PDB file of C-alpha atoms in Angstrom:
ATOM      1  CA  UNK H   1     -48.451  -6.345  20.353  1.00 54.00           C
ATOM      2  CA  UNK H   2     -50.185  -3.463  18.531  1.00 60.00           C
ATOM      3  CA  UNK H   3     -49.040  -1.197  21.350  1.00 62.00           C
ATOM      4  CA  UNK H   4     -45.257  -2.536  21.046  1.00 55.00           C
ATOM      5  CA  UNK H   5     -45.151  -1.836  17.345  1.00 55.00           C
ATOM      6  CA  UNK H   6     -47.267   1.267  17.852  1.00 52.00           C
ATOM      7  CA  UNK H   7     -43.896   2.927  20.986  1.00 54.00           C
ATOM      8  CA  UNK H   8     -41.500   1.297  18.533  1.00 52.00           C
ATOM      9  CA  UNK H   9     -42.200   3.388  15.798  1.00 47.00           C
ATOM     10  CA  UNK H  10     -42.686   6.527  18.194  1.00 44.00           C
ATOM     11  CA  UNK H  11     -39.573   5.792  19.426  1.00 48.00           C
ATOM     12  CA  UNK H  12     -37.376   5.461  16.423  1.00 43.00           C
ATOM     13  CA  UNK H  13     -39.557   8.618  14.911  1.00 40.00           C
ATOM     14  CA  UNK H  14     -38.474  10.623  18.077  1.00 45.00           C
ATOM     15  CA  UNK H  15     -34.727   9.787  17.601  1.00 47.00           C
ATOM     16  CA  UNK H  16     -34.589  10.129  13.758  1.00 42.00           C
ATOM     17  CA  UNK H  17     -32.067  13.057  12.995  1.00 48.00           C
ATOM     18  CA  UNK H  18     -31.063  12.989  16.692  1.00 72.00           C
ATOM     19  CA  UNK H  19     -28.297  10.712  18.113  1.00 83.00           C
ATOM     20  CA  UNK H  20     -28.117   7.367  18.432  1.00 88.00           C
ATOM     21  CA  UNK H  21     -24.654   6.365  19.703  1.00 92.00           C
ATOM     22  CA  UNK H  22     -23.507   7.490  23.197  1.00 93.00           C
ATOM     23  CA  UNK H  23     -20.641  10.031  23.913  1.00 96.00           C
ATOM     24  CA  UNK H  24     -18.501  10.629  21.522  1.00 97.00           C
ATOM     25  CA  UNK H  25     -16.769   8.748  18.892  1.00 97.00           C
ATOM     26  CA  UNK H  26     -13.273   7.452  20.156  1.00 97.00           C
ATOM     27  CA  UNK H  27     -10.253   8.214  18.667  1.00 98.00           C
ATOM     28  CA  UNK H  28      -8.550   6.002  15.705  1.00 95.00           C
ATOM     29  CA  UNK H  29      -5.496   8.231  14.119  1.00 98.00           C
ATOM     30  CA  UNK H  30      -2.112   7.082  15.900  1.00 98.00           C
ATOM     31  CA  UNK H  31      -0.282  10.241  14.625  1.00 98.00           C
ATOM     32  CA  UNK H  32      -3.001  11.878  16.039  1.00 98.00           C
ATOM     33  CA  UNK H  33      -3.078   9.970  19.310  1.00 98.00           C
ATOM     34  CA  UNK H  34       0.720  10.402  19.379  1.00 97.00           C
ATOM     35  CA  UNK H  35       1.726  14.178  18.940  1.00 98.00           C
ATOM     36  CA  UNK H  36      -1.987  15.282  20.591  1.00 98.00           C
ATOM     37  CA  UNK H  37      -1.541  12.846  22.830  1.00 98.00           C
ATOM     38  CA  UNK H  38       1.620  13.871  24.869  1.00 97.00           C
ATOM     39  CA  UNK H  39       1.138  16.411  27.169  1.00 98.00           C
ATOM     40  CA  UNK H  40      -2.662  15.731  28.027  1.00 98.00           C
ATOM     41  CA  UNK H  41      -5.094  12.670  26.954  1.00 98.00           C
ATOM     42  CA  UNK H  42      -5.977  12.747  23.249  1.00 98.00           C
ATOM     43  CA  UNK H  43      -9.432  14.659  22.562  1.00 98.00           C
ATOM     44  CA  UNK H  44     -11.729  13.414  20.519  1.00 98.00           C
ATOM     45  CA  UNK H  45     -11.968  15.294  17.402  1.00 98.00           C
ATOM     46  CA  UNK H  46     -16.011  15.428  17.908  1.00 98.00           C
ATOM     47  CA  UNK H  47     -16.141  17.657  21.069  1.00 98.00           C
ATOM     48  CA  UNK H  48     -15.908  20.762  19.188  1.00 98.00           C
ATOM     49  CA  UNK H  49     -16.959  22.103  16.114  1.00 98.00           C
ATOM     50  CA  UNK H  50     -14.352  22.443  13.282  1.00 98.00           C
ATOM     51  CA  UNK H  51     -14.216  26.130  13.493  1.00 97.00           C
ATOM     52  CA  UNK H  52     -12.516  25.893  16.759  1.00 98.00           C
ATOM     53  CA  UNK H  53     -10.104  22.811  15.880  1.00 98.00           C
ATOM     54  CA  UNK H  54      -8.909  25.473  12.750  1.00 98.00           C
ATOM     55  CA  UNK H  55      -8.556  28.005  14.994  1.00 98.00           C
ATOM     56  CA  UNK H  56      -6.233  26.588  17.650  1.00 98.00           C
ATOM     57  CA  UNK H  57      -4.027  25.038  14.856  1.00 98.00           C
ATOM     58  CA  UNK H  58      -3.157  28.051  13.538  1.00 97.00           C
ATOM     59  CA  UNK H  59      -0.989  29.173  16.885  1.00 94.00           C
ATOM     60  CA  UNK H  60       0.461  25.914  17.917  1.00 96.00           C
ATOM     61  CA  UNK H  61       3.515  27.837  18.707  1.00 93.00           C
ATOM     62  CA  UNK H  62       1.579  28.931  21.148  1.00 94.00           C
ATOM     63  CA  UNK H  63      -0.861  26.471  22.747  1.00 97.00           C
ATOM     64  CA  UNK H  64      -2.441  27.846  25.743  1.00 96.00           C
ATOM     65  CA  UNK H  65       1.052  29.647  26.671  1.00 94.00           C
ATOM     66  CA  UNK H  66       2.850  26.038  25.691  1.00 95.00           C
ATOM     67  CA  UNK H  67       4.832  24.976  22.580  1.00 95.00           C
ATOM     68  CA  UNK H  68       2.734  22.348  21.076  1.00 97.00           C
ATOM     69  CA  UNK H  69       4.079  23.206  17.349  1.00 95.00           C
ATOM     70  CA  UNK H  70       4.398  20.469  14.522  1.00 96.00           C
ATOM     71  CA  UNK H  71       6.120  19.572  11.353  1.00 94.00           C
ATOM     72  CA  UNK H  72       4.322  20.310   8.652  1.00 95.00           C
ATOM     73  CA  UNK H  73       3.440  17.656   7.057  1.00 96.00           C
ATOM     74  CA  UNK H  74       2.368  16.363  10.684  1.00 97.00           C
ATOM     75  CA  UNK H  75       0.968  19.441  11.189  1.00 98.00           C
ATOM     76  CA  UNK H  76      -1.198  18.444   7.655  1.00 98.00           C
ATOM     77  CA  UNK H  77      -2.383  15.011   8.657  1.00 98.00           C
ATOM     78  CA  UNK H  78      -3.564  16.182  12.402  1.00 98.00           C
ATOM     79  CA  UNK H  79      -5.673  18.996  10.726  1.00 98.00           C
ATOM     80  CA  UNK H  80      -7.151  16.875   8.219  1.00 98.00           C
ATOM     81  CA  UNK H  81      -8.215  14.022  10.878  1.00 98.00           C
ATOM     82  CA  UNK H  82      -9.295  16.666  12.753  1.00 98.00           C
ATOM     83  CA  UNK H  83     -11.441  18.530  10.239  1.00 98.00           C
ATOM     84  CA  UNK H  84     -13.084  15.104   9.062  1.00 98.00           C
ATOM     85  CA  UNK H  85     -14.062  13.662  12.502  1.00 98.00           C
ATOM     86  CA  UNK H  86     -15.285  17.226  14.172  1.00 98.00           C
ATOM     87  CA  UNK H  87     -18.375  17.530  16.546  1.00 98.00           C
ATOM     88  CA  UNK H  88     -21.052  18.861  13.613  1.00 97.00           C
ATOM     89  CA  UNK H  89     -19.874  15.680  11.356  1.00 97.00           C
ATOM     90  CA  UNK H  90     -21.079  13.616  14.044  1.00 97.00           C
ATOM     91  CA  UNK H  91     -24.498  14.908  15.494  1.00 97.00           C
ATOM     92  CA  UNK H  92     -25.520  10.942  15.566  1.00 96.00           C
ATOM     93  CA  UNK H  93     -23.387  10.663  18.661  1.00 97.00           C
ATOM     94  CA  UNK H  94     -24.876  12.248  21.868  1.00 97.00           C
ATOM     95  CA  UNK H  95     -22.336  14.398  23.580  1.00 97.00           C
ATOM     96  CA  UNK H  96     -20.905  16.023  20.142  1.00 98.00           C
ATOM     97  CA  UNK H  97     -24.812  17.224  19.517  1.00 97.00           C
ATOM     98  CA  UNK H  98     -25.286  18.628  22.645  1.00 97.00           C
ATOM     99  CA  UNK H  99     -22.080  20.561  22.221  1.00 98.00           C
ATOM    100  CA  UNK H 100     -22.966  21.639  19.001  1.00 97.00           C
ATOM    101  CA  UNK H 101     -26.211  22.668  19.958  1.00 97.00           C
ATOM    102  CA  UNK H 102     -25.261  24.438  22.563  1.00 97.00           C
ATOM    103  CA  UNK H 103     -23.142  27.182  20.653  1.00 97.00           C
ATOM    104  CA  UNK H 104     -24.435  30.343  19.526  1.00 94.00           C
ATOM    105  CA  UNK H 105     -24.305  30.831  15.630  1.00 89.00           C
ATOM    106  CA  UNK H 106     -21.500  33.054  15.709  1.00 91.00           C
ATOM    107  CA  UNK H 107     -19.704  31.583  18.578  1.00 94.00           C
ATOM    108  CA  UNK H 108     -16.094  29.896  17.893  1.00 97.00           C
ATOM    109  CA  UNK H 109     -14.912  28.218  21.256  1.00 97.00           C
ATOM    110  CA  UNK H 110     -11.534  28.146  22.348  1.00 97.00           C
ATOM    111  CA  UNK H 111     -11.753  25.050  24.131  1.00 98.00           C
ATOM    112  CA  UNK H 112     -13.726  22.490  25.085  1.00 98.00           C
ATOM    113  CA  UNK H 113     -14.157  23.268  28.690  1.00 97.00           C
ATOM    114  CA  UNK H 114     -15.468  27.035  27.643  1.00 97.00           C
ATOM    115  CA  UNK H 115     -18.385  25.404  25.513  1.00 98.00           C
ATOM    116  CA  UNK H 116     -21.466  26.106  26.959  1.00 98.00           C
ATOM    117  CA  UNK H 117     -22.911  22.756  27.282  1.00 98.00           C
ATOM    118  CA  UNK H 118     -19.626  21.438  29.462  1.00 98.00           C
ATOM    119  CA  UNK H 119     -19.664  24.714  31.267  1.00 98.00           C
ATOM    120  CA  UNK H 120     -23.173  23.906  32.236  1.00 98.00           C
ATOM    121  CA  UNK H 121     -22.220  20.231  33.433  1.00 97.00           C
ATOM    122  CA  UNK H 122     -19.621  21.371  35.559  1.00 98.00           C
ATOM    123  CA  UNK H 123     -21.082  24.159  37.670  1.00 97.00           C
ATOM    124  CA  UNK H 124     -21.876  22.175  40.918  1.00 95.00           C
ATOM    125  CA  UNK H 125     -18.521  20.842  40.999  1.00 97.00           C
ATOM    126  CA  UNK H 126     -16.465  22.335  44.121  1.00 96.00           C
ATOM    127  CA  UNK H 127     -13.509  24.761  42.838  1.00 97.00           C
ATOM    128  CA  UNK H 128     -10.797  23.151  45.046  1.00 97.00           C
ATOM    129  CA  UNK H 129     -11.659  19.953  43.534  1.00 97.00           C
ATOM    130  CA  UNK H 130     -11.319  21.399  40.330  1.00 98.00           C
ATOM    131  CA  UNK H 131      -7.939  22.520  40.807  1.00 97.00           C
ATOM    132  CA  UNK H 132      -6.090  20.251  43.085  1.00 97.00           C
ATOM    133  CA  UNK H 133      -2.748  19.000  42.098  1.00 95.00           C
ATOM    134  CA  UNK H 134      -4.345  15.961  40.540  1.00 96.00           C
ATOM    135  CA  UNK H 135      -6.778  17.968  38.282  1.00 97.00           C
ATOM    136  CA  UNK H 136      -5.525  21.148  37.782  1.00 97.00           C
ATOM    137  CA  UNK H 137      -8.624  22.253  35.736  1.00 98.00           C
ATOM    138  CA  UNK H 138     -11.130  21.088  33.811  1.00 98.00           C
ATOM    139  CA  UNK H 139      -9.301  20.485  30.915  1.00 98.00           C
ATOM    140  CA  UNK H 140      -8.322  17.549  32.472  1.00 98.00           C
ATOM    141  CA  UNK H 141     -10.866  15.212  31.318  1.00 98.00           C
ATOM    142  CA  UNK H 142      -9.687  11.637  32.695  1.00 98.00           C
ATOM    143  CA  UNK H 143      -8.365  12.686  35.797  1.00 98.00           C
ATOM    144  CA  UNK H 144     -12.705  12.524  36.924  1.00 98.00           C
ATOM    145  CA  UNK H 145     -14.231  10.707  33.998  1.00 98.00           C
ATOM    146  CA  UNK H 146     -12.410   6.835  34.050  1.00 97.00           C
ATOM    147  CA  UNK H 147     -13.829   6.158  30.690  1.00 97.00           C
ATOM    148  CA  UNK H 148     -12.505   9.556  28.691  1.00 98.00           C
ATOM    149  CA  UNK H 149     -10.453   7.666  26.837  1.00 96.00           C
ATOM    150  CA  UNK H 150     -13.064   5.539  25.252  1.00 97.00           C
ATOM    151  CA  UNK H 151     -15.417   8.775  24.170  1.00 98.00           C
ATOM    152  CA  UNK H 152     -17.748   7.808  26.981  1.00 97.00           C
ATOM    153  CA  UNK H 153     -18.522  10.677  29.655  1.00 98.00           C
ATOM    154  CA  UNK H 154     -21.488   9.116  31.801  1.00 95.00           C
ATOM    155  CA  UNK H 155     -22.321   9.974  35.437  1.00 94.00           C
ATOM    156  CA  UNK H 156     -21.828   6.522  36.717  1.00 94.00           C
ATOM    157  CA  UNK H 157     -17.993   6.529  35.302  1.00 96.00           C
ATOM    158  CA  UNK H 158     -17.029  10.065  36.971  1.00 97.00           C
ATOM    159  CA  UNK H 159     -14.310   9.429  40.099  1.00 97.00           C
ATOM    160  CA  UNK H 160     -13.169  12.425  41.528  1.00 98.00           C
ATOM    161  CA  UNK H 161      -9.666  12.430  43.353  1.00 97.00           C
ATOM    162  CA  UNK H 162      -9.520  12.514  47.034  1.00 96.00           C
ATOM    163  CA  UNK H 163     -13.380  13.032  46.698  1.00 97.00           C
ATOM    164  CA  UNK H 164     -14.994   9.447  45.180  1.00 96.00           C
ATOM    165  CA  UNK H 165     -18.216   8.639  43.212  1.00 94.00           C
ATOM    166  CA  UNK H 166     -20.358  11.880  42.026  1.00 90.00           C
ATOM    167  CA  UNK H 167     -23.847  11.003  43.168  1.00 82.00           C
ATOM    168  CA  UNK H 168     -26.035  13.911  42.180  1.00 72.00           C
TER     169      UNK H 168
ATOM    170  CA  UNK Y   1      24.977 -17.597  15.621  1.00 56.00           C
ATOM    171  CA  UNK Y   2      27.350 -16.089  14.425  1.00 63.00           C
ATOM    172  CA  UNK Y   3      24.527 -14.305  11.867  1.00 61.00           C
ATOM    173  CA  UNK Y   4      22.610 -13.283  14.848  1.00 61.00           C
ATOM    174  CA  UNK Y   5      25.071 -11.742  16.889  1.00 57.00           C
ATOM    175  CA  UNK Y   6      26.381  -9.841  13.672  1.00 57.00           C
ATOM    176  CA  UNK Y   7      23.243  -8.597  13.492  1.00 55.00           C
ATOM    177  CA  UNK Y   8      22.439  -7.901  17.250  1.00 51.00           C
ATOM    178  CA  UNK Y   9      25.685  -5.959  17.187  1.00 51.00           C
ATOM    179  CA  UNK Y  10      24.390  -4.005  13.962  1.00 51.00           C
ATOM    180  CA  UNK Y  11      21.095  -3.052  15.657  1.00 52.00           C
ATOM    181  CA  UNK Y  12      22.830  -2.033  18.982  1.00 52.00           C
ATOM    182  CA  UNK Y  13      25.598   0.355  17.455  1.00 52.00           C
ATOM    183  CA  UNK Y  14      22.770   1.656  14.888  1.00 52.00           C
ATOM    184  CA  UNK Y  15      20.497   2.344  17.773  1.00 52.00           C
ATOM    185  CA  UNK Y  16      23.596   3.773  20.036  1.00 56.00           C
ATOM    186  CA  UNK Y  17      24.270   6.369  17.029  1.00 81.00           C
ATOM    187  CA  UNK Y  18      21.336   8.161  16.737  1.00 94.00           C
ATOM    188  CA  UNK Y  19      22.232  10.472  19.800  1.00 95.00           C
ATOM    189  CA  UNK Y  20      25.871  10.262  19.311  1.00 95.00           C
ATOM    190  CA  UNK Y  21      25.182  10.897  15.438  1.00 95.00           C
ATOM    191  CA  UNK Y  22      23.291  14.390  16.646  1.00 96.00           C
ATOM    192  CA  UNK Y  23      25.909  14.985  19.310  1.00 97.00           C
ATOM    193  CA  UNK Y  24      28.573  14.974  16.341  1.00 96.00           C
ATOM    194  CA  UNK Y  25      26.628  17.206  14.302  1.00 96.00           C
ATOM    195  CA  UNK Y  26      26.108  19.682  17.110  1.00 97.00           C
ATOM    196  CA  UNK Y  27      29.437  19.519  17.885  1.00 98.00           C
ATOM    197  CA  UNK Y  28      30.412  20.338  14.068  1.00 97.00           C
ATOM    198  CA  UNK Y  29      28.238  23.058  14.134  1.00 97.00           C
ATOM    199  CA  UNK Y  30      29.132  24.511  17.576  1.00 98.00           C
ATOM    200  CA  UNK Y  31      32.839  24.863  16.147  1.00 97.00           C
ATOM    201  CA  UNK Y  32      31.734  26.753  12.870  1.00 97.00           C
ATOM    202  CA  UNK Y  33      29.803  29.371  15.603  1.00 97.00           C
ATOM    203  CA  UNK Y  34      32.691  29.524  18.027  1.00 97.00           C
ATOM    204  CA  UNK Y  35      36.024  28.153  16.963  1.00 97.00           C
ATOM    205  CA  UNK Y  36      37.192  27.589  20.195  1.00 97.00           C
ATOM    206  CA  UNK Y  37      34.531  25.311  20.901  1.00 97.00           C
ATOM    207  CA  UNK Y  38      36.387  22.124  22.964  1.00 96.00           C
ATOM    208  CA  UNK Y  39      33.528  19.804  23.394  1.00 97.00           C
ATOM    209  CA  UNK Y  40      29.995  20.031  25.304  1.00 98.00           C
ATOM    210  CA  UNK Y  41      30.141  19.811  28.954  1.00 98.00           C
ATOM    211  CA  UNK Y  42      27.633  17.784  31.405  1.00 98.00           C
ATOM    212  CA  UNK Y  43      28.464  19.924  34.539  1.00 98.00           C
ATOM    213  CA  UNK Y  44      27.420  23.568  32.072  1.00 98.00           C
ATOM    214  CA  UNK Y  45      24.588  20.927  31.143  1.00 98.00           C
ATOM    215  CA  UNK Y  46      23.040  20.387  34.711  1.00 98.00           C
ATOM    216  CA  UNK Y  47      22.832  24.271  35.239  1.00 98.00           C
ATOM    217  CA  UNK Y  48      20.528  24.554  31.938  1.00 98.00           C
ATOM    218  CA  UNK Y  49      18.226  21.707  32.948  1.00 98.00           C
ATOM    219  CA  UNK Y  50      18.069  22.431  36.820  1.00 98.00           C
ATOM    220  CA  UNK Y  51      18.330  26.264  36.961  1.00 98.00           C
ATOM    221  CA  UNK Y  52      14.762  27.775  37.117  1.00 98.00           C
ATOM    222  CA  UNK Y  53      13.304  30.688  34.739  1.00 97.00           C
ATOM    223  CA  UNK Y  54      10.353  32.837  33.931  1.00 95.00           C
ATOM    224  CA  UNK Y  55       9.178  30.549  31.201  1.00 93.00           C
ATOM    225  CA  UNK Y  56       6.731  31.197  28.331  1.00 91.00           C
ATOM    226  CA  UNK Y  57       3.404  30.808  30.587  1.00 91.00           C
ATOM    227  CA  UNK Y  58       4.781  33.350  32.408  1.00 92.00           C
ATOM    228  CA  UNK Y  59       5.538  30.936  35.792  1.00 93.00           C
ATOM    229  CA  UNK Y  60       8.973  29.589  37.643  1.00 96.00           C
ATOM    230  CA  UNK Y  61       9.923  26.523  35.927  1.00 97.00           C
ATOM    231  CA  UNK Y  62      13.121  24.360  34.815  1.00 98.00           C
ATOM    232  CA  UNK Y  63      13.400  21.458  32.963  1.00 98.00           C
ATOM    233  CA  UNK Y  64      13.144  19.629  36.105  1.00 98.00           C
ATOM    234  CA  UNK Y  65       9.782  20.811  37.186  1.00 98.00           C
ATOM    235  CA  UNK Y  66       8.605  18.450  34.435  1.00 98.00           C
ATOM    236  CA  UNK Y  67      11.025  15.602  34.354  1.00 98.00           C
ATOM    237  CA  UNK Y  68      11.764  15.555  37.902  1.00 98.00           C
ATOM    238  CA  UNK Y  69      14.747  14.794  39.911  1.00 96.00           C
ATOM    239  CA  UNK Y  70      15.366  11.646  39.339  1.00 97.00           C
ATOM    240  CA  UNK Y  71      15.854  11.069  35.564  1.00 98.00           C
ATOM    241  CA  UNK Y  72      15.534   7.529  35.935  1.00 97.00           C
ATOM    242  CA  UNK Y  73      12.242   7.644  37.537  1.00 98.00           C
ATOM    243  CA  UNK Y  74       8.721   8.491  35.501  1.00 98.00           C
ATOM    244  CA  UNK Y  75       7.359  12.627  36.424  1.00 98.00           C
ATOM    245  CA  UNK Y  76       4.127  14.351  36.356  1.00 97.00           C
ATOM    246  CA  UNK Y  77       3.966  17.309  33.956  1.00 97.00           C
ATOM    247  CA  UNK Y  78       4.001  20.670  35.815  1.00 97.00           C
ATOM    248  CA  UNK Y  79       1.168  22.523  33.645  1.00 97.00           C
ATOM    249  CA  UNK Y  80      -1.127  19.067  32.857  1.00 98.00           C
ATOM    250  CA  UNK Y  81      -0.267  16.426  36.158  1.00 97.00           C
ATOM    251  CA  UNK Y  82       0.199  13.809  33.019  1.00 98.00           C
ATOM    252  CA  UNK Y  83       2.299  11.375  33.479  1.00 97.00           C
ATOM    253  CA  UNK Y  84       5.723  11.327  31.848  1.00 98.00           C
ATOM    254  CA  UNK Y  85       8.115   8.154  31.266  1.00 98.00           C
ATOM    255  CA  UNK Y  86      11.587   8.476  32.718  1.00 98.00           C
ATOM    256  CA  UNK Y  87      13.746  10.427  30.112  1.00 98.00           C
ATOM    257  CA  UNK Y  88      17.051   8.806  30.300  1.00 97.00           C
ATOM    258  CA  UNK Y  89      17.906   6.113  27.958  1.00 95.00           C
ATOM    259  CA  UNK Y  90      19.540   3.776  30.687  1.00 94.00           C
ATOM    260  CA  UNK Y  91      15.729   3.500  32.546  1.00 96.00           C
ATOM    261  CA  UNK Y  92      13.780   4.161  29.274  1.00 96.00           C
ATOM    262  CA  UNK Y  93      14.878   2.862  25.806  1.00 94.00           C
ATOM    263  CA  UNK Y  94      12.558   4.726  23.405  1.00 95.00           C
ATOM    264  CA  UNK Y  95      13.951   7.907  24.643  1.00 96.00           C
ATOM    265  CA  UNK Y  96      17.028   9.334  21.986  1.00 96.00           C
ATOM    266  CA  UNK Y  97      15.825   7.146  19.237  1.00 94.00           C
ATOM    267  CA  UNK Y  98      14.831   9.408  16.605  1.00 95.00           C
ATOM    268  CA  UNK Y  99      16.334  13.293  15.842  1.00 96.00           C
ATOM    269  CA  UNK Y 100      12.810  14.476  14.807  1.00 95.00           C
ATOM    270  CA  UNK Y 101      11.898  13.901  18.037  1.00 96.00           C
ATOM    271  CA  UNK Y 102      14.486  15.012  19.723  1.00 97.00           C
ATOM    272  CA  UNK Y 103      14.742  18.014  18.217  1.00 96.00           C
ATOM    273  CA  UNK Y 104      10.997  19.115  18.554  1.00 97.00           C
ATOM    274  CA  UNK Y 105      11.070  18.430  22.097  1.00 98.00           C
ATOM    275  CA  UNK Y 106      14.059  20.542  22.726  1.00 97.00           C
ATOM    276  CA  UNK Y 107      12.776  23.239  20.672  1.00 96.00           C
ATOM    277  CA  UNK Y 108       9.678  23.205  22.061  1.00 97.00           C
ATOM    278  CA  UNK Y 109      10.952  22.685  26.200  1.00 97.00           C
ATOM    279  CA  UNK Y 110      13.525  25.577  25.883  1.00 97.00           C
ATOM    280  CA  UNK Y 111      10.709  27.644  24.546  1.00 96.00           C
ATOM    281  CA  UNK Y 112       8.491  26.567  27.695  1.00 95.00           C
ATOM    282  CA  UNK Y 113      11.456  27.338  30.176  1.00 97.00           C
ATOM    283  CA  UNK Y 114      12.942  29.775  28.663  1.00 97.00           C
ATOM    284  CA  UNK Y 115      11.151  31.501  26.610  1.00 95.00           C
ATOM    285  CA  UNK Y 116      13.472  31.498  23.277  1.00 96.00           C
ATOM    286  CA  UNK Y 117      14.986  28.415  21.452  1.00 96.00           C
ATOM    287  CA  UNK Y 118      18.397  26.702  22.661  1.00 98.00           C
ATOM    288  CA  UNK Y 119      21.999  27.726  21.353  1.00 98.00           C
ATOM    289  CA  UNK Y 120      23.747  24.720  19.938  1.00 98.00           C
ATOM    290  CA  UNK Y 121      25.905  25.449  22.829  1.00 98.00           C
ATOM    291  CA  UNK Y 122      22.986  24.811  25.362  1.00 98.00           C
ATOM    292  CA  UNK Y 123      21.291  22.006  23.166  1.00 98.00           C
ATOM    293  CA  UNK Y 124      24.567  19.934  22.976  1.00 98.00           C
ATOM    294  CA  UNK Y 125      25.089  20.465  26.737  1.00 98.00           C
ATOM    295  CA  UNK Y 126      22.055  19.364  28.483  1.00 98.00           C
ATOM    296  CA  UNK Y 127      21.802  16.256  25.462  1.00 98.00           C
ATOM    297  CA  UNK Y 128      25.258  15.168  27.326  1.00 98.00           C
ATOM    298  CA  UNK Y 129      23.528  15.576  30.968  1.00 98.00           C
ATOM    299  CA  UNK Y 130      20.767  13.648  30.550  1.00 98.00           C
ATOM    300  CA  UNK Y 131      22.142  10.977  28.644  1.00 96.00           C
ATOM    301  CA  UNK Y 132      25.029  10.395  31.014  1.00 94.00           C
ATOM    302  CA  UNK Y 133      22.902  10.695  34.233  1.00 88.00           C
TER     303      UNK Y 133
END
């Protein structure tokens, strides 16, 4: 009993200021979800930093060589959501930490995929699976990771097309 | 009964307008550029949404390439493999049911095909292709 209380407290001393919630937290904004949501999966706000989110907003016009542009008062509300739910807000959920602590101090990433930490996670993957038809890149979150949508990234959900289960 | 069909009647012609509404304003506005303007044209429409271009990611692309042949039929975007719903409003209703949106994905497509905005010419056109494919 002593010993139970004793790994309890170790425990919860070991994870205070660190995460406690798994992957990231999902997203709630339906304007968001909407105009962010239309040509690729919404992101969630809290894989990157909000020094990156402020920086691709300000060419919209052009969006990684596409017209994503906005009205502005749409254009308002997105950045706002944005700003309030980025990656260092939320340090208590896992994978925005690790992003986040994977940056260097000056570093301002242009996407999510050129973050260190998801650079890192991806390296064994084979290139062609990477960018067959069905992926096309990394970017491409769900196409491998089943639960995307719901913020969750974990091994065990990853199915690769025309390649299956990653076991590592 | 009576009541309801008044008002089914209401909705359908109110939802029926939007397009036509933004068709009619195009059209006013095509006149004022060009007063021989005589009406847009489905067949000039076709060539601006099949014909390919150098678009604004630098790669061979038309309109098609992201809505696909079949406009009745759902497509997978050419730069992302999402999927897109069908765009005509016979096999999809949402589509044409609001000008914001309209107009921002117009603006925005021509730019990715393109590489410039659409005339009101052009815009008018391929609205009258796709809606009467």
């Amino acid at each position: 009993m002593k010993s139970l209380i004793l790994i309890t407290a170790l425990t919860c001393a070991v994870f205070a200021g660190s995460f406690n919630k798994a992957g990231v937290a999902p997203v709630t904004n339906e304007l968001y979800k909407k105009e962010c949501g239309s040509c690729h999966f919404a992101y969630q706000p809290g894989l990157l930093p909000s020094k990156s989110w402020d920086k691709m907003m300000l060419n919209l016009s052009d969006h990684f060589g596409s017209d994503a542009s906005l009205e502005k008062e749409d254009y308002d509300s997105i950045l706002g959501y944005l700003r309030k739910n980025s990656a260092e807000k939320f340090m208590n959920y896992k994978r925005s930490a690790r992003i986040v602590n994977s940056l260097r101090a000056a570093e301002t990433p242009e996407s999510i995929s050129k973050t260190p930490y998801i650079i890192k996670k991806h390296k064994k993957i084979r290139a062609d699976l990477i960018t067959q038809q069905e992926v096309k890149g990394i970017f491409n979150c769900t196409a491998c990771h089943t639960t995307a949508q719901k913020g969750i990234y974990s091994e065990r959900d990853i199915l690769i097309p025309n390649f299956g289960k990653w076991e590592d | 009964m009576k009541l309801i069909f008044t008002l089914l009647l209401l909705i359908s012609i109110s939802y029926a307008s939007v397009v036509d509404e933004y068709l009619v304003t195009l059209g006013a506005q095509a006149k004022v550029e060009n007063p021989n303007f005589k009406g847009f044209d489905a067949k000039r429409g076709e060539i601006i949404f099949t014909s390919k271009h150098i678009g604004k990611k630098g790669k061979e692309v038309s309109c098609v390439s992201c809505h696909g042949d079949d406009l009745s039929k759902a497509s997978k975007n050419f730069f992302t493999a999402k999927e897109i719903e069908p765009l005509s409003p016979k096999a999809n209703p949402n589509r044409f049911s609001e000008v914001k949106t309209i107009e921002k994905w117009i603006r925005r497509n021509f730019n990715d095909v393109y590489n410039r905005e659409g005339t009101t010419l052009e815009k008018g056109d391929v609205v009258t292709y796709i809606i009467n494919k």
